[in-house]
Amino acid sequence: MPQPVALVTGATAGVGLHTAIGLARAGFRVLIAGRDATRLEHARRTVSERAHSDSTESVPVETVLGDFASLAAVHGIADTVLTRHDRLDVLVNNAGQIMPRYETSADGFELTLAVNHLAPFLLTNLLIDRLRGSTPSRIINVASIAHRGARLDLATWTGPQGWTPLSAYGRSKLCNILFTRALARRLADTDIVAACLHPGVISTKIGDSAGSIAGWGWRFIKPFLTNPEKGATTTLFLATTPDIERFRGAYVIGKRSAEPDRAARDDVLGEELWRESARLVGLT
């Protein structure tokens, strides 16, 4: 049996880093993607050393450099993976951020949405044939309970209308769930399972930049939140459980399927989101 290959985005810190460590310990050749070469190399050493401490064999860990704020860079990430590896067993779309002020991506889209939804949407589609050729395979999207109460207006979703740090983040997480469900419908007759999850409210730096008031509140409560290692538990469960089929298209909390907000179950909206996302990222 060839060694399984897993790609984890946003893997230089927090939940992504601990996801990579867990996958390496589980026997995967792990590819970690991030936008900063120095941080990537530090993460590579950390993953390799932490995984190697549980094994007598060296643990292969590779870095893939690319910034999710640029669709061209996402193409570069995909090209690197496809060039280096003839198989991909698990794709973990983990990268995410909250912006303290309205900014746009290199392609002119609201930055939170660009990084948290459009980039993983594009990356998944660019890698889908490699996943299809490596079945049984899995696509795991890290969503959030922050999707609850979010609304999605595809006429204004990539612009500044009504923008706040938390509303933009919630909207992007709603997109993650709608995307997962739409993807699962397209993969219904394959051995690729797509699922998404809420990792818990995790003590990472992601909330530090959620605007002045929200960011201050986040920093205040952060010491009382779940640590990133525990936050990776659900992702690792979905990546490794032999009983993955029952989570096809599911939104998972802990080790159980949960019901997301009503807007996240609007499959008509999900199809509209898919078509608009494909148009914006240049997919036919």
C-alpha positions as a Python dict, from the first residue, in 0.01 Angstrom:
ca = {
    (1, 'M'): (0, 0, 0),
    (2, 'P'): (137, 343, -91),
    (3, 'Q'): (167, 593, 190),
    (4, 'P'): (-144, 812, 203),
    (5, 'V'): (-98, 1184, 135),
    (6, 'A'): (-279, 1467, 314),
    (7, 'L'): (-276, 1841, 241),
    (8, 'V'): (-358, 2079, 528),
    (9, 'T'): (-400, 2450, 457),
    (10, 'G'): (-336, 2713, 722),
    (11, 'A'): (-106, 2469, 897),
    (12, 'T'): (160, 2698, 1042),
    (13, 'A'): (-18, 2744, 1376),
    (14, 'G'): (-327, 2664, 1579),
    (15, 'V'): (-571, 2394, 1476),
    (16, 'G'): (-404, 2344, 1137),
    (17, 'L'): (-65, 2275, 1292),
    (18, 'H'): (-209, 2019, 1533),
    (19, 'T'): (-409, 1863, 1252),
    (20, 'A'): (-86, 1815, 1058),
    (21, 'I'): (84, 1662, 1363),
    (22, 'G'): (-203, 1421, 1413),
    (23, 'L'): (-208, 1315, 1050),
    (24, 'A'): (168, 1259, 1051),
    (25, 'R'): (131, 1043, 1361),
    (26, 'A'): (-142, 849, 1180),
    (27, 'G'): (100, 760, 901),
    (28, 'F'): (24, 1023, 637),
    (29, 'R'): (278, 1203, 427),
    (30, 'V'): (170, 1552, 522),
    (31, 'L'): (184, 1861, 303),
    (32, 'I'): (141, 2184, 497),
    (33, 'A'): (37, 2498, 311),
    (34, 'G'): (87, 2856, 426),
    (35, 'R'): (182, 3203, 306),
    (36, 'D'): (503, 3265, 502),
    (37, 'A'): (813, 3062, 417),
    (38, 'T'): (979, 3111, 757),
    (39, 'R'): (670, 3007, 950),
    (40, 'L'): (618, 2713, 715),
    (41, 'E'): (968, 2581, 778),
    (42, 'H'): (923, 2618, 1154),
    (43, 'A'): (593, 2432, 1130),
    (44, 'R'): (751, 2159, 917),
    (45, 'R'): (1016, 2097, 1180),
    (46, 'T'): (755, 2102, 1456),
    (47, 'V'): (530, 1850, 1282),
    (48, 'S'): (820, 1621, 1198),
    (49, 'E'): (969, 1634, 1548),
    (50, 'R'): (638, 1591, 1730),
    (51, 'A'): (533, 1301, 1509),
    (52, 'H'): (880, 1143, 1517),
    (53, 'S'): (871, 1134, 1897),
    (54, 'D'): (602, 865, 1866),
    (55, 'S'): (785, 663, 1601),
    (56, 'T'): (1124, 516, 1533),
    (57, 'E'): (1100, 618, 1167),
    (58, 'S'): (1148, 962, 1019),
    (59, 'V'): (826, 1141, 933),
    (60, 'P'): (800, 1301, 585),
    (61, 'V'): (653, 1651, 599),
    (62, 'E'): (655, 1893, 304),
    (63, 'T'): (579, 2262, 272),
    (64, 'V'): (370, 2428, 3),
    (65, 'L'): (401, 2806, -19),
    (66, 'G'): (102, 3013, -127),
    (67, 'D'): (-121, 3297, -12),
    (68, 'F'): (-495, 3229, -8),
    (69, 'A'): (-555, 3601, -67),
    (70, 'S'): (-456, 3547, -431),
    (71, 'L'): (-631, 3313, -675),
    (72, 'A'): (-309, 3290, -877),
    (73, 'A'): (-131, 3168, -563),
    (74, 'V'): (-403, 2908, -508),
    (75, 'H'): (-334, 2780, -859),
    (76, 'G'): (32, 2766, -758),
    (77, 'I'): (-47, 2556, -451),
    (78, 'A'): (-246, 2313, -663),
    (79, 'D'): (25, 2294, -928),
    (80, 'T'): (287, 2216, -662),
    (81, 'V'): (78, 1935, -514),
    (82, 'L'): (-8, 1787, -854),
    (83, 'T'): (355, 1802, -968),
    (84, 'R'): (496, 1638, -657),
    (85, 'H'): (236, 1369, -588),
    (86, 'D'): (38, 1125, -797),
    (87, 'R'): (-214, 1076, -517),
    (88, 'L'): (-402, 1284, -260),
    (89, 'D'): (-605, 1100, 0),
    (90, 'V'): (-717, 1381, 230),
    (91, 'L'): (-764, 1754, 169),
    (92, 'V'): (-818, 1963, 483),
    (93, 'N'): (-936, 2315, 402),
    (94, 'N'): (-844, 2470, 735),
    (95, 'A'): (-704, 2815, 651),
    (96, 'G'): (-917, 3102, 778),
    (97, 'Q'): (-900, 3452, 916),
    (98, 'I'): (-1095, 3747, 1058),
    (99, 'M'): (-999, 4093, 938),
    (100, 'P'): (-1013, 4398, 1171),
    (101, 'R'): (-1100, 4632, 884),
    (102, 'Y'): (-1243, 4602, 536),
    (103, 'E'): (-980, 4496, 286),
    (104, 'T'): (-984, 4332, -53),
    (105, 'S'): (-788, 4041, -193),
    (106, 'A'): (-544, 4057, -482),
    (107, 'D'): (-844, 3986, -706),
    (108, 'G'): (-1065, 4259, -560),
    (109, 'F'): (-1290, 4051, -334),
    (110, 'E'): (-1364, 4114, 35),
    (111, 'L'): (-1065, 3952, 202),
    (112, 'T'): (-1232, 3733, 465),
    (113, 'L'): (-1458, 3579, 203),
    (114, 'A'): (-1171, 3542, -43),
    (115, 'V'): (-949, 3354, 202),
    (116, 'N'): (-1214, 3155, 387),
    (117, 'H'): (-1435, 3051, 94),
    (118, 'L'): (-1321, 3138, -257),
    (119, 'A'): (-968, 3004, -208),
    (120, 'P'): (-1070, 2661, -71),
    (121, 'F'): (-1349, 2641, -330),
    (122, 'L'): (-1093, 2690, -606),
    (123, 'L'): (-828, 2465, -451),
    (124, 'T'): (-1075, 2181, -404),
    (125, 'N'): (-1188, 2200, -765),
    (126, 'L'): (-830, 2212, -891),
    (127, 'L'): (-740, 1900, -690),
    (128, 'I'): (-1063, 1704, -736),
    (129, 'D'): (-931, 1481, -1014),
    (130, 'R'): (-629, 1382, -806),
    (131, 'L'): (-863, 1301, -514),
    (132, 'R'): (-1085, 1108, -754),
    (133, 'G'): (-785, 904, -863),
    (134, 'S'): (-693, 824, -501),
    (135, 'T'): (-1026, 693, -375),
    (136, 'P'): (-1142, 632, -114),
    (137, 'S'): (-1053, 994, -32),
    (138, 'R'): (-1188, 1277, 181),
    (139, 'I'): (-1239, 1652, 174),
    (140, 'I'): (-1274, 1815, 514),
    (141, 'N'): (-1378, 2178, 541),
    (142, 'V'): (-1331, 2358, 873),
    (143, 'A'): (-1647, 2565, 920),
    (144, 'S'): (-1772, 2717, 1245),
    (145, 'I'): (-2075, 2765, 1466),
    (146, 'A'): (-2021, 3132, 1377),
    (147, 'H'): (-2231, 3063, 1067),
    (148, 'R'): (-2546, 3080, 1281),
    (149, 'G'): (-2743, 3394, 1208),
    (150, 'A'): (-2532, 3479, 903),
    (151, 'R'): (-2701, 3586, 582),
    (152, 'L'): (-2577, 3562, 227),
    (153, 'D'): (-2678, 3807, -45),
    (154, 'L'): (-2497, 3708, -363),
    (155, 'A'): (-2561, 4053, -511),
    (156, 'T'): (-2335, 4218, -251),
    (157, 'W'): (-2139, 3938, -82),
    (158, 'T'): (-1792, 4031, -209),
    (159, 'G'): (-1818, 4404, -133),
    (160, 'P'): (-1828, 4641, 165),
    (161, 'Q'): (-2206, 4662, 214),
    (162, 'G'): (-2293, 4608, 581),
    (163, 'W'): (-1942, 4484, 653),
    (164, 'T'): (-1819, 4412, 1005),
    (165, 'P'): (-1539, 4174, 1107),
    (166, 'L'): (-1778, 3922, 1262),
    (167, 'S'): (-2050, 3941, 996),
    (168, 'A'): (-1792, 3879, 724),
    (169, 'Y'): (-1650, 3583, 915),
    (170, 'G'): (-1993, 3435, 981),
    (171, 'R'): (-2089, 3474, 615),
    (172, 'S'): (-1771, 3296, 506),
    (173, 'K'): (-1843, 3006, 743),
    (174, 'L'): (-2197, 2983, 609),
    (175, 'C'): (-2041, 2954, 264),
    (176, 'N'): (-1819, 2669, 391),
    (177, 'I'): (-2123, 2464, 488),
    (178, 'L'): (-2323, 2542, 174),
    (179, 'F'): (-2017, 2456, -36),
    (180, 'T'): (-1967, 2126, 147),
    (181, 'R'): (-2327, 2021, 89),
    (182, 'A'): (-2315, 2118, -279),
    (183, 'L'): (-1985, 1935, -319),
    (184, 'A'): (-2124, 1624, -151),
    (185, 'R'): (-2415, 1620, -394),
    (186, 'R'): (-2172, 1628, -685),
    (187, 'L'): (-1970, 1343, -533),
    (188, 'A'): (-2268, 1128, -434),
    (189, 'D'): (-2176, 845, -671),
    (190, 'T'): (-1803, 848, -591),
    (191, 'D'): (-1577, 725, -313),
    (192, 'I'): (-1487, 1083, -217),
    (193, 'V'): (-1659, 1199, 102),
    (194, 'A'): (-1691, 1571, 172),
    (195, 'A'): (-1778, 1686, 524),
    (196, 'C'): (-1742, 2001, 733),
    (197, 'L'): (-1711, 2068, 1103),
    (198, 'H'): (-1718, 2309, 1391),
    (199, 'P'): (-1387, 2263, 1579),
    (200, 'G'): (-1507, 2430, 1897),
    (201, 'V'): (-1433, 2781, 2018),
    (202, 'I'): (-1057, 2761, 2005),
    (203, 'S'): (-792, 2964, 2183),
    (204, 'T'): (-600, 3087, 1878),
    (205, 'K'): (-501, 3427, 1742),
    (206, 'I'): (-782, 3433, 1485),
    (207, 'G'): (-1013, 3644, 1701),
    (208, 'D'): (-748, 3893, 1807),
    (209, 'S'): (-814, 4100, 1496),
    (210, 'A'): (-1195, 4096, 1513),
    (211, 'G'): (-1224, 4474, 1554),
    (212, 'S'): (-1157, 4680, 1864),
    (213, 'I'): (-1444, 4571, 2091),
    (214, 'A'): (-1485, 4212, 1970),
    (215, 'G'): (-1109, 4165, 1957),
    (216, 'W'): (-1072, 4288, 2313),
    (217, 'G'): (-1344, 4047, 2427),
    (218, 'W'): (-1176, 3761, 2242),
    (219, 'R'): (-842, 3827, 2409),
    (220, 'F'): (-1017, 3839, 2747),
    (221, 'I'): (-1190, 3502, 2715),
    (222, 'K'): (-915, 3324, 2515),
    (223, 'P'): (-743, 3171, 2822),
    (224, 'F'): (-1069, 2991, 2902),
    (225, 'L'): (-1126, 2841, 2556),
    (226, 'T'): (-1041, 2501, 2406),
    (227, 'N'): (-674, 2467, 2316),
    (228, 'P'): (-578, 2414, 1949),
    (229, 'E'): (-466, 2055, 2004),
    (230, 'K'): (-813, 1958, 2126),
    (231, 'G'): (-959, 2175, 1851),
    (232, 'A'): (-803, 1947, 1590),
    (233, 'T'): (-981, 1641, 1731),
    (234, 'T'): (-1285, 1652, 1504),
    (235, 'T'): (-1082, 1715, 1190),
    (236, 'L'): (-857, 1420, 1272),
    (237, 'F'): (-1158, 1204, 1347),
    (238, 'L'): (-1308, 1277, 1005),
    (239, 'A'): (-971, 1222, 837),
    (240, 'T'): (-916, 880, 990),
    (241, 'T'): (-1245, 719, 1092),
    (242, 'P'): (-1324, 405, 892),
    (243, 'D'): (-1693, 493, 919),
    (244, 'I'): (-1668, 811, 711),
    (245, 'E'): (-1963, 735, 482),
    (246, 'R'): (-2220, 834, 743),
    (247, 'F'): (-2072, 1186, 747),
    (248, 'R'): (-2110, 1246, 372),
    (249, 'G'): (-2219, 1609, 337),
    (250, 'A'): (-2253, 1645, 712),
    (251, 'Y'): (-2182, 1930, 951),
    (252, 'V'): (-2003, 1766, 1243),
    (253, 'I'): (-1953, 1874, 1602),
    (254, 'G'): (-1743, 1640, 1815),
    (255, 'K'): (-1796, 1303, 1654),
    (256, 'R'): (-2162, 1349, 1563),
    (257, 'S'): (-2354, 1505, 1280),
    (258, 'A'): (-2532, 1824, 1384),
    (259, 'E'): (-2796, 2039, 1217),
    (260, 'P'): (-2658, 2371, 1092),
    (261, 'D'): (-2861, 2690, 1072),
    (262, 'R'): (-3154, 2698, 829),
    (263, 'A'): (-2966, 2919, 582),
    (264, 'A'): (-2689, 2656, 569),
    (265, 'R'): (-2948, 2394, 470),
    (266, 'D'): (-3081, 2602, 179),
    (267, 'D'): (-2960, 2387, -108),
    (268, 'V'): (-3105, 2622, -370),
    (269, 'L'): (-2886, 2896, -225),
    (270, 'G'): (-2599, 2646, -219),
    (271, 'E'): (-2631, 2588, -592),
    (272, 'E'): (-2645, 2962, -658),
    (273, 'L'): (-2334, 3003, -442),
    (274, 'W'): (-2154, 2732, -639),
    (275, 'R'): (-2229, 2895, -974),
    (276, 'E'): (-2128, 3242, -856),
    (277, 'S'): (-1813, 3114, -685),
    (278, 'A'): (-1714, 2926, -1001),
    (279, 'R'): (-1765, 3242, -1206),
    (280, 'L'): (-1557, 3457, -972),
    (281, 'V'): (-1262, 3215, -954),
    (282, 'G'): (-1267, 3149, -1329),
    (283, 'L'): (-1392, 2791, -1338),
    (284, 'T'): (-1626, 2669, -1609),
}
